[in-house]
């Protein structure tokens, strides 16, 4: 990431820190029970969702959290969209075709309208892709689109935005040119980084276009109210092309950082669902309210990132010592107990088109042997009883990190490391990571699309903000580039596995455990389908005796 872009991002997030500090105070003022359930208009079907955290933004090109995605993806739709099981299906594009070399894609748009009645056109997609790649936008997700021809150069300010390989062939035909084959493009196209935005509205209101009074979307819902620290409210859009198939009239998204409090609210009927369960309560809840507990395999990993801009973490021996001394079995099987599994690799099992990487040799060692080797590595790096390594672990205040980080702190103290903890609101923690304001970061990654590159691209040198530790390895980058240009799926997977193994041997990050989905859902909510990406779009849901339209 260039120094200029990092400064722009840090400035952007500094403003957000001030806003989010106010949010934290507002949420705290609401008390442990959380904000009251909003009143549903008479005769309407309403859905009340516990959404984890307060959104930082509802701009698809500036957001990054799953809690923001749930709101944004109800209000906006890309070329493709999720079906009820999280699989890509036609969205704004009714169909698409690909050139024989896999480099040119044409998407044929359906007749659809923005919520203000203006037609959705290919130019809205061109505008959106150029906007997220504009260095002035300072999007942390811009690198996700680097497979588009000219995208990286434009994002780095080395070429004009008009040179990016995207154009409107006609109002209803969008052409995208790639710099390497990307058969997973339909998966990426349903991610909010590729959402269109209404050019006529953004140009009029600028960054204020996402305020409820200005917001215009092309999805099944329209943003209508955002009460800071209380809820975001969206209502069914009459201009949505399948409005007659949408059951829920209004959806309320509540910030629920405290999973125990949210659990009580679901039990009382104040929330219809919550997007998290405290892991060590899952076994109890399966006995007490079994019909509410929804868990499933999840394409997500929790990990520790090391800031390689800090002198102590430039040394791979230090990073390896810290990684190998983490007792992952205790964390997953004794502490969390929600179905999570220990992670010694970064890409979760079950990701499409991937056999997985070989874990580090030490992964099979007993903990005592790993601790002994960790002490030796630290001593070789110049740390010991007379000069202990001192680190601060910055972590999220969400349920599982609050359990896990003290355990990692204890693991590191067992090898002579003086580790302290710094707890932050989730949004503030990630803002700090993106601004490189940390030594050790507690982080997690959920697949943006079902492919190993959705995880491995995080450690590419060019990734920018989301490569929190600024890991850089030319051999790793070269292997990913080789995979990008390999048409044979099996060989591509082998190159990616080699890259992952190299990154793990380098200890770019320390994976800790693989996720499971954890939703608490009232049985009266219908249409909820467990899936590996944990996407449950409101358009497929219904409540009570109502049934989703066929």
Coordinates of C-alpha atoms in Angstrom, one line a residue:
X1 CA 0.0 0.0 0.0
X2 CA 1.4 3.4 -0.9
X3 CA 2.2 5.9 1.8
X4 CA -0.3 8.3 0.3
X5 CA -3.1 5.7 0.4
X6 CA -2.2 4.7 3.9
X7 CA -2.4 8.3 5.1
X8 CA -5.8 8.8 3.3
X9 CA -7.1 5.6 4.9
X10 CA -5.8 6.5 8.4
X11 CA -7.5 9.9 8.0
X12 CA -10.8 8.4 7.0
X13 CA -10.7 5.9 9.9
X14 CA -9.7 8.6 12.4
X15 CA -13.0 10.3 11.6
X16 CA -14.8 7.0 12.0
X17 CA -13.1 6.5 15.4
X18 CA -14.8 9.7 16.7
X19 CA -18.2 8.5 15.4
X20 CA -17.8 5.0 16.8
X21 CA -16.7 6.3 20.2
X22 CA -20.0 8.1 20.3
X23 CA -21.8 4.9 19.2
X24 CA -20.1 3.0 22.0
X25 CA -21.4 5.5 24.5
X26 CA -24.8 5.4 23.0
X27 CA -24.9 1.6 23.1
X28 CA -23.7 1.5 26.6
X29 CA -26.4 4.0 27.6
X30 CA -29.0 1.5 26.3
X31 CA -28.0 -0.9 29.1
X32 CA -27.4 -4.6 29.0
X33 CA -30.9 -5.3 27.6
X34 CA -30.2 -3.3 24.5
X35 CA -32.5 -0.9 22.7
X36 CA -36.2 -1.7 22.8
X37 CA -37.9 -3.6 20.0
X38 CA -39.3 -1.1 17.4
X39 CA -43.1 -1.0 16.9
X40 CA -44.2 -2.8 13.7
X41 CA -46.9 -1.0 11.7
X42 CA -50.2 -2.7 11.9
X43 CA -50.8 -5.2 9.1
X44 CA -47.1 -5.3 8.2
X45 CA -44.7 -8.3 8.4
X46 CA -41.7 -7.1 10.3
X47 CA -38.3 -8.9 11.0
X48 CA -36.1 -7.9 13.9
X49 CA -32.5 -9.0 13.5
X50 CA -29.6 -8.9 16.0
X51 CA -26.8 -7.7 13.7
X52 CA -23.7 -7.8 15.8
X53 CA -22.2 -4.4 15.6
X54 CA -23.2 -0.8 14.7
X55 CA -22.4 -0.1 11.0
X56 CA -19.5 2.3 10.3
X57 CA -20.9 3.0 6.9
X58 CA -23.6 1.8 4.5
X59 CA -21.6 2.7 1.5
X60 CA -20.7 -0.6 -0.3
X61 CA -17.4 0.8 -1.5
X62 CA -16.3 1.8 2.0
X63 CA -17.6 -1.0 4.2
X64 CA -15.9 -4.2 5.3
X65 CA -18.0 -5.8 8.1
X66 CA -20.5 -8.7 7.8
X67 CA -22.8 -6.6 9.9
X68 CA -22.7 -3.9 7.2
X69 CA -23.1 -6.4 4.4
X70 CA -26.4 -7.7 5.9
X71 CA -27.9 -4.3 5.5
X72 CA -26.3 -3.2 2.3
X73 CA -27.0 -6.5 0.5
X74 CA -30.7 -6.1 1.3
X75 CA -30.7 -2.7 -0.3
X76 CA -28.4 -3.1 -3.3
X77 CA -27.8 -5.9 -5.8
X78 CA -24.9 -6.8 -8.0
X79 CA -24.7 -8.6 -11.3
X80 CA -25.3 -11.8 -9.4
X81 CA -26.9 -12.4 -6.0
X82 CA -27.1 -15.0 -3.3
X83 CA -29.9 -17.6 -3.4
X84 CA -31.3 -18.7 -0.1
X85 CA -28.4 -21.1 0.3
X86 CA -25.7 -18.5 -0.4
X87 CA -25.0 -19.7 -4.0
X88 CA -24.5 -17.2 -6.9
X89 CA -27.6 -16.8 -9.1
X90 CA -28.5 -14.1 -11.7
X91 CA -29.1 -10.7 -10.1
X92 CA -29.2 -7.5 -12.1
X93 CA -27.7 -9.7 -14.9
X94 CA -30.1 -12.2 -16.4
X95 CA -27.3 -14.0 -18.1
X96 CA -23.6 -13.7 -19.1
X97 CA -21.1 -15.1 -21.5
X98 CA -17.4 -15.6 -21.6
X99 CA -14.8 -15.5 -24.4
X100 CA -12.9 -18.7 -25.1
X101 CA -9.8 -17.4 -23.3
X102 CA -11.8 -16.5 -20.2
X103 CA -10.7 -12.8 -20.3
X104 CA -13.8 -11.0 -21.6
X105 CA -17.2 -11.3 -19.9
X106 CA -20.4 -9.8 -21.1
X107 CA -23.3 -9.4 -18.7
X108 CA -26.9 -8.8 -20.0
X109 CA -28.9 -6.8 -17.6
X110 CA -32.6 -7.3 -16.8
X111 CA -35.1 -4.5 -16.9
X112 CA -34.8 -3.1 -13.3
X113 CA -35.2 0.3 -11.6
X114 CA -33.6 2.1 -8.8
X115 CA -35.9 2.9 -5.9
X116 CA -36.5 6.4 -7.3
X117 CA -37.8 4.9 -10.5
X118 CA -34.7 5.6 -12.6
X119 CA -33.6 2.6 -14.8
X120 CA -30.6 0.6 -13.7
X121 CA -28.0 0.6 -16.6
X122 CA -24.6 -0.8 -17.4
X123 CA -23.2 2.7 -16.8
X124 CA -24.1 2.4 -13.1
X125 CA -21.8 -0.6 -12.9
X126 CA -19.1 1.2 -14.8
X127 CA -19.4 4.1 -12.4
X128 CA -19.4 1.8 -9.4
X129 CA -16.3 -0.1 -10.4
X130 CA -14.4 3.0 -11.2
X131 CA -15.5 4.6 -7.9
X132 CA -14.2 1.7 -5.7
X133 CA -10.9 1.8 -7.6
X134 CA -10.6 5.6 -7.3
X135 CA -7.7 6.2 -4.9
X136 CA -9.8 9.1 -3.4
X137 CA -12.4 6.5 -2.2
X138 CA -9.7 4.8 -0.2
X139 CA -11.6 1.5 -0.3
X140 CA -10.1 -1.3 1.7
X141 CA -11.6 -3.8 -0.8
X142 CA -10.3 -2.3 -4.0
X143 CA -7.6 -5.0 -4.4
X144 CA -10.4 -7.6 -4.7
X145 CA -11.0 -6.3 -8.2
X146 CA -7.4 -6.4 -9.4
X147 CA -8.3 -9.2 -11.7
X148 CA -9.9 -6.6 -13.9
X149 CA -7.6 -5.2 -16.6
X150 CA -6.0 -2.0 -15.5
X151 CA -7.6 -2.0 -12.0
X152 CA -4.4 -2.1 -10.0
X153 CA -2.7 0.6 -11.9
X154 CA -5.7 2.9 -11.7
X155 CA -6.1 2.2 -8.0
X156 CA -2.5 3.1 -7.4
X157 CA -2.9 6.3 -9.3
X158 CA -0.7 5.2 -12.1
X159 CA -3.4 5.2 -14.8
X160 CA -6.7 7.0 -15.4
X161 CA -9.9 5.3 -14.2
X162 CA -11.1 5.3 -17.8
X163 CA -8.4 2.8 -18.6
X164 CA -10.0 0.1 -16.4
X165 CA -11.3 -2.8 -18.4
X166 CA -15.0 -2.1 -17.9
X167 CA -17.4 -0.5 -20.3
X168 CA -21.1 -0.1 -21.1
X169 CA -21.6 -1.7 -24.6
X170 CA -25.2 -0.5 -24.4
X171 CA -27.5 0.5 -21.6
X172 CA -28.2 -3.2 -20.9
X173 CA -24.9 -4.8 -21.8
X174 CA -21.8 -4.6 -19.5
X175 CA -18.4 -5.8 -20.6
X176 CA -15.6 -6.6 -18.2
X177 CA -12.1 -7.4 -19.4
X178 CA -9.8 -9.4 -17.1
X179 CA -6.0 -9.6 -17.0
X180 CA -6.2 -13.3 -16.2
X181 CA -8.9 -16.0 -16.2
X182 CA -11.2 -15.8 -13.1
X183 CA -13.9 -18.5 -13.3
X184 CA -15.0 -17.4 -9.9
X185 CA -16.1 -14.0 -11.2
X186 CA -19.8 -14.8 -10.6
X187 CA -18.9 -15.3 -7.0
X188 CA -17.1 -12.0 -6.7
X189 CA -19.9 -10.2 -8.6
X190 CA -22.4 -10.8 -5.8
X191 CA -20.0 -9.2 -3.3
X192 CA -20.7 -5.6 -2.4
X193 CA -17.4 -4.4 -3.8
X194 CA -18.9 -4.9 -7.2
X195 CA -22.3 -3.4 -6.5
X196 CA -23.5 -0.6 -8.7
X197 CA -24.3 2.7 -7.1
X198 CA -26.8 5.3 -8.5
X199 CA -24.6 7.7 -10.4
X200 CA -27.2 10.4 -10.5
X201 CA -27.6 10.3 -6.7
X202 CA -23.9 10.0 -5.8
X203 CA -23.0 12.9 -8.0
X204 CA -25.7 15.0 -6.4
X205 CA -25.1 14.2 -2.7
X206 CA -21.5 12.9 -2.6
X207 CA -20.7 10.9 0.5
X208 CA -24.1 11.9 2.0
X209 CA -25.9 9.7 -0.6
X210 CA -26.2 6.8 2.0
X211 CA -28.2 8.9 4.5
X212 CA -31.7 7.5 4.7
X213 CA -33.2 10.7 3.3
X214 CA -31.0 10.4 0.2
X215 CA -30.5 6.7 -0.2
X216 CA -31.5 5.1 -3.5
X217 CA -31.0 1.3 -4.1
X218 CA -31.8 -1.4 -6.6
X219 CA -32.4 -4.2 -4.1
X220 CA -35.5 -5.6 -2.4
X221 CA -35.3 -3.1 0.4
X222 CA -34.9 0.7 0.8
X223 CA -33.0 2.2 3.7
X224 CA -35.4 4.5 5.6
X225 CA -34.0 5.1 9.1
X226 CA -30.7 4.9 11.0
X227 CA -31.0 5.6 14.7
X228 CA -27.4 5.5 16.0
X229 CA -26.9 2.9 18.7
X230 CA -30.5 1.7 18.3
X231 CA -31.4 0.3 14.9
X232 CA -31.3 0.6 11.1
X233 CA -34.7 0.2 9.4
X234 CA -35.4 -0.7 5.8
X235 CA -38.7 -1.2 4.0
X236 CA -39.7 -3.3 1.0
X237 CA -39.0 -1.5 -2.3
X238 CA -42.0 -1.4 -4.6
X239 CA -39.7 -0.9 -7.6
X240 CA -37.8 -4.2 -7.0
X241 CA -38.3 -6.5 -10.0
X242 CA -39.6 -9.3 -7.8
X243 CA -41.3 -7.3 -5.1
X244 CA -44.3 -9.6 -5.3
X245 CA -42.1 -12.5 -4.1
X246 CA -40.8 -10.6 -1.0
X247 CA -42.6 -11.4 2.3
X248 CA -41.1 -9.2 4.9
X249 CA -42.4 -5.6 4.7
X250 CA -39.9 -4.0 7.2
X251 CA -36.6 -5.2 8.6
X252 CA -34.9 -3.8 11.7
X253 CA -31.2 -4.4 12.2
X254 CA -30.0 -3.9 15.9
X255 CA -26.4 -3.7 17.1
X256 CA -25.8 -6.6 19.4
X257 CA -22.2 -6.7 20.6
X258 CA -23.3 -8.5 23.8
X259 CA -24.3 -12.0 22.6
X260 CA -25.7 -13.0 26.1
X261 CA -27.9 -9.9 26.1
X262 CA -29.0 -10.7 22.5
X263 CA -29.8 -14.3 23.5
X264 CA -32.1 -13.0 26.2
X265 CA -33.8 -10.7 23.7
X266 CA -34.4 -13.6 21.3
X267 CA -35.9 -15.7 24.2
X268 CA -38.2 -12.8 25.1
X269 CA -39.3 -12.4 21.5
X270 CA -37.8 -8.9 21.1
X271 CA -35.5 -10.2 18.4
X272 CA -36.5 -12.8 15.8
X273 CA -32.8 -13.8 15.3
X274 CA -29.3 -12.9 16.3
X275 CA -26.2 -13.4 14.1
X276 CA -24.1 -14.8 16.9
X277 CA -24.1 -17.1 19.9
X278 CA -21.5 -17.1 22.6
X279 CA -19.7 -20.3 21.7
X280 CA -19.5 -21.9 25.2
X281 CA -23.3 -21.6 25.5
X282 CA -24.1 -23.6 22.3
X283 CA -24.2 -27.0 24.0
X284 CA -26.5 -25.7 26.8
X285 CA -28.8 -23.9 24.3
X286 CA -29.0 -27.1 22.1
X287 CA -30.6 -28.7 25.2
X288 CA -32.7 -25.8 26.4
X289 CA -34.0 -24.3 23.1
X290 CA -32.9 -26.7 20.4
X291 CA -35.2 -25.4 17.7
X292 CA -33.4 -22.0 17.9
X293 CA -29.8 -23.0 17.5
X294 CA -28.5 -23.0 13.9
X295 CA -24.8 -23.9 13.4
X296 CA -23.1 -25.0 10.2
X297 CA -19.7 -25.4 8.5
X298 CA -18.4 -21.9 7.8
X299 CA -15.7 -20.6 5.4
X300 CA -14.0 -18.5 8.1
X301 CA -10.8 -18.4 10.1
X302 CA -9.7 -16.6 13.2
X303 CA -6.1 -15.6 13.3
X304 CA -3.4 -13.4 14.9
X305 CA -1.7 -10.9 12.7
X306 CA 1.8 -9.5 13.4
X307 CA 2.7 -6.0 12.4
X308 CA 5.9 -6.5 10.4
X309 CA 6.5 -2.7 10.4
X310 CA 7.6 -3.3 14.1
X311 CA 11.2 -4.3 14.6
X312 CA 10.4 -7.3 16.8
X313 CA 8.1 -8.8 14.1
X314 CA 10.4 -8.4 11.2
X315 CA 12.2 -11.5 12.6
X316 CA 10.3 -14.7 11.5
X317 CA 11.7 -16.5 14.5
X318 CA 9.6 -14.3 16.8
X319 CA 6.5 -14.8 14.7
X320 CA 7.0 -18.6 14.6
X321 CA 7.6 -18.8 18.3
X322 CA 4.4 -17.0 19.1
X323 CA 2.4 -19.1 16.6
X324 CA 3.6 -22.5 17.7
X325 CA 3.0 -21.8 21.4
X326 CA -0.7 -21.2 21.0
X327 CA -2.7 -24.2 22.4
X328 CA -5.3 -24.4 19.6
X329 CA -6.8 -27.6 20.8
X330 CA -7.6 -26.1 24.2
X331 CA -9.1 -23.0 22.5
X332 CA -11.4 -24.8 20.1
X333 CA -12.3 -27.9 22.1
X334 CA -12.3 -26.8 25.7
X335 CA -12.8 -23.1 25.7
X336 CA -15.2 -22.4 22.7
X337 CA -16.9 -25.8 22.4
X338 CA -19.1 -24.6 19.6
X339 CA -17.9 -26.9 16.9
X340 CA -14.8 -24.8 15.9
X341 CA -11.7 -26.8 14.9
X342 CA -8.0 -26.0 15.5
X343 CA -6.4 -24.1 12.6
X344 CA -2.8 -24.8 11.6
X345 CA -3.5 -23.6 8.0
X346 CA -5.2 -20.5 6.8
X347 CA -7.7 -21.6 4.2
X348 CA -10.6 -23.4 5.8
X349 CA -11.4 -27.0 4.8
X350 CA -14.3 -27.3 2.4
X351 CA -13.3 -24.3 0.2
X352 CA -14.2 -25.1 -3.5
X353 CA -11.5 -26.2 -5.9
X354 CA -8.8 -26.8 -3.2
X355 CA -7.2 -29.8 -1.5
X356 CA -5.5 -27.7 1.1
X357 CA -1.9 -26.9 2.1
X358 CA 0.4 -29.0 4.2
X359 CA 0.5 -27.6 7.7
X360 CA 3.9 -26.6 9.3
X361 CA 5.9 -29.6 10.7
X362 CA 5.5 -28.4 14.3
X363 CA 1.8 -28.6 14.1
X364 CA 1.9 -32.3 15.0
X365 CA 4.2 -31.8 18.0
X366 CA 3.0 -32.0 21.6
X367 CA 2.5 -28.6 23.2
X368 CA 5.4 -29.0 25.6
X369 CA 7.8 -29.6 22.6
X370 CA 6.4 -26.6 20.8
X371 CA 6.9 -24.4 23.9
X372 CA 10.5 -25.6 24.2
X373 CA 11.2 -24.8 20.6
X374 CA 9.5 -21.4 21.0
X375 CA 11.8 -20.5 23.9
X376 CA 14.8 -21.5 21.8
X377 CA 13.7 -19.3 18.9
X378 CA 13.1 -16.3 21.1
X379 CA 16.5 -16.8 22.7
X380 CA 18.1 -16.9 19.2
X381 CA 16.3 -13.7 18.4
X382 CA 17.7 -12.0 21.5
X383 CA 14.8 -12.4 24.0
X384 CA 14.8 -14.2 27.3
X385 CA 14.4 -13.8 31.1
X386 CA 16.6 -10.8 31.2
X387 CA 15.1 -9.2 28.2
X388 CA 11.5 -10.5 27.7
X389 CA 9.6 -9.8 24.6
X390 CA 6.8 -7.3 25.4
X391 CA 3.7 -7.3 23.2
X392 CA 0.3 -5.8 23.2
X393 CA -2.6 -7.9 21.7
X394 CA -5.2 -5.6 20.4
X395 CA -8.5 -7.4 20.2
X396 CA -12.2 -7.1 19.5
X397 CA -14.8 -7.0 22.3
X398 CA -17.1 -9.6 20.6
X399 CA -17.9 -12.8 22.5
X400 CA -15.3 -15.3 21.2
X401 CA -12.2 -13.0 21.2
X402 CA -13.1 -12.1 24.8
X403 CA -12.7 -15.8 25.7
X404 CA -9.8 -16.6 23.4
X405 CA -7.4 -13.7 23.9
X406 CA -6.7 -14.3 27.6
X407 CA -5.9 -17.9 26.7
X408 CA -3.4 -16.8 24.1
X409 CA -2.0 -14.3 26.6
X410 CA -1.4 -17.1 29.0
X411 CA 0.2 -19.3 26.3
X412 CA 2.7 -16.6 25.5
X413 CA 3.4 -15.9 29.2
X414 CA 4.3 -19.6 29.5
X415 CA 7.2 -19.1 27.1
X416 CA 8.4 -15.9 28.8
X417 CA 6.6 -13.3 26.7
X418 CA 5.1 -10.3 28.6
X419 CA 1.8 -10.0 26.8
X420 CA -0.9 -7.4 27.6
X421 CA -4.4 -7.1 26.2
X422 CA -6.1 -4.0 24.8
X423 CA -9.9 -4.4 24.2
X424 CA -11.7 -2.4 21.5
X425 CA -15.1 -2.1 19.9
X426 CA -15.0 -4.3 16.8
X427 CA -15.1 -1.5 14.4
X428 CA -12.5 0.5 16.2
X429 CA -10.2 -2.5 16.4
X430 CA -10.4 -3.1 12.6
X431 CA -9.9 0.6 11.9
X432 CA -6.7 0.4 14.0
X433 CA -5.5 -2.7 12.1
X434 CA -6.0 -0.9 8.8
X435 CA -4.1 2.1 10.0
X436 CA -1.3 -0.3 11.3
X437 CA -1.9 1.0 14.8
X438 CA -1.1 -2.3 16.6
X439 CA 1.6 -4.8 17.5
X440 CA -0.4 -8.0 17.5
X441 CA -4.0 -8.0 16.1
X442 CA -6.8 -10.4 16.8
X443 CA -8.6 -10.7 13.4
X444 CA -10.8 -13.0 11.4
X445 CA -11.7 -13.5 7.8
X446 CA -14.8 -14.8 6.2
X447 CA -14.8 -15.8 2.5
X448 CA -16.0 -13.1 0.2
X449 CA -16.4 -15.8 -2.5
X450 CA -16.0 -19.6 -2.4
X451 CA -12.4 -20.0 -3.6
X452 CA -9.0 -20.2 -1.9
X453 CA -7.9 -16.9 -3.4
X454 CA -10.5 -15.2 -1.2
X455 CA -8.2 -16.0 1.7
X456 CA -4.7 -16.1 0.1
X457 CA -5.0 -12.7 -1.6
X458 CA -4.9 -11.1 1.9
X459 CA -1.2 -11.7 2.1
X460 CA -0.3 -10.4 -1.3
X461 CA 2.1 -7.4 -1.3
X462 CA -0.4 -5.4 -3.4
X463 CA -3.4 -6.0 -1.2
X464 CA -3.1 -2.9 0.9
X465 CA -5.3 -2.2 3.9
X466 CA -6.5 -5.7 4.6
X467 CA -3.0 -7.2 4.7
X468 CA -2.9 -5.9 8.2
X469 CA 0.7 -7.0 9.0
X470 CA 2.1 -5.7 5.7
X471 CA 3.5 -9.2 4.9
X472 CA 5.5 -9.2 1.7
X473 CA 7.2 -12.1 -0.1
X474 CA 8.0 -12.0 -3.8
X475 CA 8.0 -15.8 -4.0
X476 CA 4.5 -15.9 -2.5
X477 CA 3.3 -13.2 -4.9
X478 CA 4.8 -15.1 -7.9
X479 CA 3.0 -18.4 -6.9
X480 CA -0.4 -16.6 -6.7
X481 CA 0.3 -14.9 -10.1
X482 CA 1.2 -18.4 -11.5
X483 CA -2.1 -19.8 -10.2
X484 CA -4.1 -16.9 -11.7
X485 CA -2.8 -17.7 -15.1
X486 CA -3.2 -21.5 -14.9
X487 CA -6.3 -22.8 -16.7
X488 CA -6.1 -26.3 -15.3
X489 CA -8.0 -26.3 -12.0
X490 CA -6.0 -29.1 -10.4
X491 CA -2.6 -27.4 -11.2
X492 CA -4.0 -24.1 -10.0
X493 CA -4.9 -25.6 -6.7
X494 CA -1.3 -27.0 -6.4
X495 CA 0.2 -23.6 -6.9
X496 CA -2.1 -22.1 -4.3
X497 CA -1.3 -24.8 -1.8
X498 CA 2.4 -24.2 -2.4
X499 CA 1.8 -20.5 -1.8
X500 CA -0.1 -21.1 1.4
X501 CA 2.6 -23.5 2.8
X502 CA 5.3 -20.8 2.1
X503 CA 3.2 -18.2 3.8
X504 CA 2.7 -20.5 6.8
X505 CA 6.4 -21.4 7.0
X506 CA 7.1 -17.6 7.0
X507 CA 4.4 -17.2 9.8
X508 CA 2.8 -14.2 8.1
X509 CA -0.1 -14.8 10.5
X510 CA -1.0 -17.4 13.2
X511 CA -4.3 -19.1 12.3
X512 CA -6.0 -20.2 15.5
X513 CA -9.3 -21.9 14.7
X514 CA -11.8 -22.4 11.9
X515 CA -15.3 -21.0 12.3
X516 CA -18.8 -22.4 12.4
X517 CA -21.9 -20.3 11.8
X518 CA -23.7 -19.4 15.0
X519 CA -27.2 -18.1 14.6
X520 CA -30.0 -18.0 17.1
X521 CA -33.2 -18.1 15.1
X522 CA -36.8 -18.2 16.4
X523 CA -38.6 -21.2 14.7
X524 CA -41.3 -18.8 13.5
X525 CA -38.8 -17.4 11.0
X526 CA -39.1 -19.4 7.8
X527 CA -36.9 -19.6 4.8
X528 CA -33.6 -19.5 6.8
X529 CA -31.2 -21.9 5.1
X530 CA -27.9 -22.8 6.8
X531 CA -24.9 -22.3 4.4
X532 CA -21.1 -22.1 4.4
X533 CA -21.0 -18.3 3.8
X534 CA -23.7 -17.6 6.4
X535 CA -25.7 -15.3 4.0
X536 CA -29.4 -15.1 4.8
X537 CA -30.9 -12.4 2.7
X538 CA -34.2 -11.0 4.0
X539 CA -35.9 -11.4 0.7
X540 CA -36.1 -15.1 1.3
X541 CA -37.3 -14.9 4.9
X542 CA -40.8 -14.7 6.4
X543 CA -42.2 -14.5 9.9
X544 CA -45.0 -16.2 11.9
X545 CA -47.9 -17.7 10.0
X546 CA -47.0 -15.8 6.9
X547 CA -45.5 -17.8 4.1
X548 CA -42.9 -16.6 1.5
X549 CA -44.5 -16.0 -1.8
X550 CA -43.7 -18.6 -4.4

